[in-house]
Coordinates of C-alpha atoms in Angstrom, one line a residue:
X1 CA -5.9 35.1 -8.0
X2 CA -8.2 38.0 -8.8
X3 CA -7.1 40.9 -10.9
X4 CA -9.4 43.3 -9.1
X5 CA -9.9 42.4 -5.4
X6 CA -12.8 44.7 -4.9
X7 CA -16.3 43.4 -4.8
X8 CA -18.3 44.3 -7.9
X9 CA -19.5 47.8 -8.3
X10 CA -23.1 48.6 -7.7
X11 CA -23.7 48.6 -11.5
X12 CA -22.3 45.1 -11.9
X13 CA -24.6 42.8 -13.9
X14 CA -27.5 41.2 -12.1
X15 CA -28.1 37.7 -13.5
X16 CA -31.5 36.2 -14.0
X17 CA -30.4 32.7 -15.0
X18 CA -27.4 30.7 -16.2
X19 CA -24.6 32.5 -17.9
X20 CA -21.3 31.4 -19.4
X21 CA -18.8 30.7 -16.7
X22 CA -16.1 33.0 -18.0
X23 CA -18.5 35.9 -18.1
X24 CA -19.5 35.3 -14.5
X25 CA -15.9 35.0 -13.4
X26 CA -14.9 38.2 -15.1
X27 CA -17.8 40.1 -13.6
X28 CA -16.7 38.9 -10.2
X29 CA -13.3 40.5 -10.7
X30 CA -11.2 37.4 -11.4
X31 CA -9.8 38.9 -14.6
X32 CA -10.6 39.4 -18.3
X33 CA -12.8 36.9 -20.0
X34 CA -9.7 35.5 -21.9
X35 CA -7.9 35.1 -18.6
X36 CA -10.9 33.4 -17.1
X37 CA -11.1 31.0 -20.1
X38 CA -7.4 30.2 -19.5
X39 CA -8.1 29.4 -15.8
X40 CA -11.0 27.1 -16.9
X41 CA -8.8 25.4 -19.6
X42 CA -6.1 24.8 -17.0
X43 CA -8.6 23.1 -14.7
X44 CA -8.3 25.8 -12.0
X45 CA -12.0 26.3 -11.7
X46 CA -14.6 24.0 -10.1
X47 CA -18.4 24.4 -10.0
X48 CA -20.3 22.5 -7.3
X49 CA -17.3 20.3 -6.8
X50 CA -16.8 19.4 -10.4
X51 CA -13.9 20.6 -12.6
X52 CA -15.4 23.2 -15.0
X53 CA -15.0 23.0 -18.7
X54 CA -15.1 25.7 -21.4
X55 CA -18.7 26.3 -22.5
X56 CA -20.1 25.6 -19.0
X57 CA -23.0 27.8 -17.9
X58 CA -23.7 28.5 -14.3
X59 CA -26.3 30.4 -12.2
X60 CA -24.3 32.7 -9.9
X61 CA -27.0 32.8 -7.3
X62 CA -26.8 29.1 -6.6
X63 CA -23.4 27.8 -8.0
X64 CA -20.6 27.0 -5.6
X65 CA -17.5 28.2 -7.5
X66 CA -13.8 27.8 -6.5
X67 CA -10.9 29.3 -8.3
X68 CA -7.5 28.0 -7.5
X69 CA -9.1 26.3 -4.5
X70 CA -10.6 29.5 -3.1
X71 CA -14.3 30.0 -2.9
X72 CA -15.5 32.8 -5.2
X73 CA -18.8 34.6 -4.4
X74 CA -20.1 35.3 -7.9
X75 CA -23.6 36.6 -6.9
X76 CA -23.3 40.3 -7.5
X77 CA -26.3 41.0 -5.4
X78 CA -24.3 40.0 -2.2
X79 CA -22.4 42.7 -0.3
X80 CA -19.6 42.2 2.3
X81 CA -18.5 45.1 4.4
X82 CA -16.1 45.8 7.3
X83 CA -16.9 48.6 9.6
X84 CA -15.1 50.3 12.5
X85 CA -17.9 50.9 14.9
X86 CA -17.3 53.9 17.1
X87 CA -17.9 53.9 20.8
X88 CA -21.4 55.1 21.7
X89 CA -23.1 53.5 18.7
X90 CA -25.6 50.7 19.2
X91 CA -25.2 47.6 17.1
X92 CA -28.5 47.7 15.3
X93 CA -29.3 49.0 11.9
X94 CA -31.8 51.5 13.3
X95 CA -32.8 52.3 16.9
X96 CA -36.3 52.9 18.2
X97 CA -34.9 55.2 20.9
X98 CA -33.3 57.5 18.4
X99 CA -29.7 56.6 19.3
X100 CA -26.9 56.6 16.7
X101 CA -27.1 53.3 14.9
X102 CA -25.1 51.5 12.2
X103 CA -27.2 52.6 9.3
X104 CA -26.3 56.2 10.1
X105 CA -22.8 55.5 8.8
X106 CA -23.8 53.9 5.6
X107 CA -25.8 56.8 4.1
X108 CA -26.0 56.2 0.3
X109 CA -22.9 54.0 0.0
X110 CA -24.8 50.7 -0.1
X111 CA -28.0 50.2 -2.1
X112 CA -28.6 46.7 -0.8
X113 CA -30.0 46.2 2.7
X114 CA -27.3 44.7 4.9
X115 CA -27.3 43.3 8.4
X116 CA -24.6 43.2 11.1
X117 CA -22.8 39.9 11.9
X118 CA -22.9 39.7 15.7
X119 CA -22.8 42.6 18.0
X120 CA -20.6 45.0 20.0
X121 CA -22.2 46.7 23.0
X122 CA -22.5 50.5 22.8
X123 CA -19.4 51.1 25.0
X124 CA -17.3 48.9 22.8
X125 CA -15.8 49.7 19.4
X126 CA -14.0 48.1 16.5
X127 CA -14.7 45.6 13.8
X128 CA -18.1 44.6 12.6
X129 CA -19.0 42.8 9.5
X130 CA -22.1 43.8 7.5
X131 CA -23.6 41.6 4.8
X132 CA -26.8 40.5 3.1
X133 CA -25.4 36.9 2.8
X134 CA -27.6 35.3 5.5
X135 CA -26.0 31.8 5.2
X136 CA -22.5 33.1 5.8
X137 CA -23.6 35.4 8.6
X138 CA -25.2 32.5 10.4
X139 CA -22.1 30.4 10.2
X140 CA -19.8 33.2 11.4
X141 CA -22.0 33.7 14.4
X142 CA -22.7 30.1 15.3
X143 CA -20.2 28.8 18.0
X144 CA -20.0 25.4 16.3
X145 CA -18.0 26.9 13.5
X146 CA -15.4 28.2 16.0
X147 CA -14.6 31.5 14.3
X148 CA -12.2 33.4 16.5
X149 CA -12.7 37.0 17.5
X150 CA -9.8 39.1 18.8
X151 CA -10.0 42.0 21.2
X152 CA -7.6 44.7 22.5
X153 CA -8.6 45.8 26.0
X154 CA -7.5 48.4 28.4
X155 CA -7.8 46.9 31.9
X156 CA -6.8 47.6 35.5
X157 CA -3.3 46.3 36.3
X158 CA -0.9 45.0 37.1
X159 CA -1.3 41.7 35.2
X160 CA -0.1 38.6 37.0
X161 CA 2.2 36.3 35.1
X162 CA -0.2 33.3 35.3
X163 CA -3.3 35.2 34.0
X164 CA -3.0 33.8 30.5
X165 CA -2.8 30.2 31.8
X166 CA -5.9 30.8 34.0
X167 CA -7.9 32.2 31.1
X168 CA -6.8 29.3 28.8
X169 CA -7.8 26.7 31.4
X170 CA -11.3 28.2 31.7
X171 CA -13.2 30.6 34.1
X172 CA -16.6 29.7 35.5
X173 CA -19.2 32.5 34.8
X174 CA -22.8 32.5 35.9
X175 CA -23.9 31.1 32.5
X176 CA -21.2 28.6 32.2
X177 CA -17.4 28.3 31.7
X178 CA -15.4 30.2 29.1
X179 CA -11.8 29.9 28.0
X180 CA -9.6 32.0 25.7
X181 CA -7.8 30.7 22.6
X182 CA -4.9 33.2 23.0
X183 CA -3.8 35.8 25.4
X184 CA -0.9 38.3 25.6
X185 CA 0.0 41.5 27.5
X186 CA 0.6 44.2 25.0
X187 CA 1.6 46.9 27.4
X188 CA 1.7 47.4 31.2
X189 CA 1.8 50.7 33.0
X190 CA 1.4 49.8 36.7
X191 CA -2.2 50.4 37.5
X192 CA -3.4 49.9 33.9
X193 CA -2.5 47.6 31.1
X194 CA -3.4 46.6 27.5
X195 CA -4.1 43.0 26.8
X196 CA -5.1 41.1 23.7
X197 CA -7.2 38.0 23.7
X198 CA -8.9 35.8 21.2
X199 CA -11.9 33.5 21.7
X200 CA -14.7 32.0 19.7
X201 CA -17.5 32.7 22.3
X202 CA -20.4 34.9 21.4
X203 CA -22.2 35.3 24.6
X204 CA -23.3 38.8 25.6
X205 CA -20.5 41.0 27.2
X206 CA -18.4 37.8 27.4
X207 CA -15.0 39.6 27.3
X208 CA -16.0 42.2 29.8
X209 CA -17.5 39.6 32.2
X210 CA -14.5 37.3 31.8
X211 CA -11.9 39.9 32.6
X212 CA -14.0 41.4 35.5
X213 CA -14.3 37.9 37.0
X214 CA -10.5 37.6 37.2
X215 CA -10.1 41.1 38.7
X216 CA -9.2 43.2 35.7
X217 CA -12.3 45.2 34.7
X218 CA -12.3 46.7 31.2
X219 CA -12.2 50.4 30.6
X220 CA -11.9 50.2 26.8
X221 CA -12.6 47.4 24.4
X222 CA -11.8 47.3 20.7
X223 CA -12.5 44.2 18.5
X224 CA -9.6 44.0 16.1
X225 CA -10.4 40.8 14.1
X226 CA -13.1 38.4 13.2
X227 CA -11.6 35.2 11.8
X228 CA -9.3 36.2 9.0
X229 CA -10.6 39.8 8.7
X230 CA -8.6 42.4 10.5
X231 CA -9.6 46.0 11.5
X232 CA -6.3 47.4 10.3
X233 CA -6.2 51.1 9.8
X234 CA -9.9 51.5 9.0
X235 CA -10.9 54.8 10.6
X236 CA -13.6 55.0 13.2
X237 CA -17.0 55.3 11.6
X238 CA -15.8 54.2 8.2
X239 CA -16.7 51.1 6.2
X240 CA -14.9 49.3 3.3
X241 CA -15.8 46.5 1.0
X242 CA -14.1 43.2 1.6
X243 CA -11.8 42.0 -1.1
X244 CA -12.6 38.8 -3.0
X245 CA -9.7 37.2 -1.1
X246 CA -11.1 38.2 2.2
X247 CA -14.6 36.8 1.3
X248 CA -12.9 33.6 0.2
X249 CA -11.1 33.5 3.6
X250 CA -14.4 33.9 5.5
X251 CA -15.9 30.9 3.6
X252 CA -12.8 28.9 4.4
X253 CA -13.0 29.8 8.1
X254 CA -16.5 28.3 8.2
X255 CA -15.4 25.2 6.3
X256 CA -17.0 26.1 2.9

């Protein structure tokens, strides 16, 4: 869909009211104004559930825009980042105890104030999402939306063949039962193993507590995915802006 999948640059226009739809689409990276006019003409754009027409004006801060069926975030004030949190870093923007925190890795890359979506404990590493879109952040964290999170864990081995079935059936913890959506053994080396599991729980230390309960305590934990967003080859301590397609996929994951 978009010609340029990056989120708009910091100098992208900040709107103060309704603007022509093709201008808003172009500023959001969909394509040239002419290309955006063609999408509107071919009825590929909807605004607030209605098929858009040439000449329409929209307020990017409030309009719900879809292009080819995918949600487009047209408000250029909103920022969506993926970060590979290193081990030893606390999941807060700043820490009153002086420990290394998330903001220490952003420096001057982001002018807007962003917040982390969920947490990873200090001993864990991997994917965190950072945004100033409070509505989307809330939906991603709320268990009722069922957004899966995937983890790669180093645990004590060997792994019994029925472990995946046990975890899928549910394990009772002190604060209630928990079950996984997917589980597989990635590698097994006798007394240690690598396992991957996905679940939509968000309780504190849930993965570590779950695996410890079944006799396989975690020595290393890396979150590799949140819904459709994957960690990929993003280096430890680095951030990147989500593409328009990734932001659209996040909206789809929460049913928007």
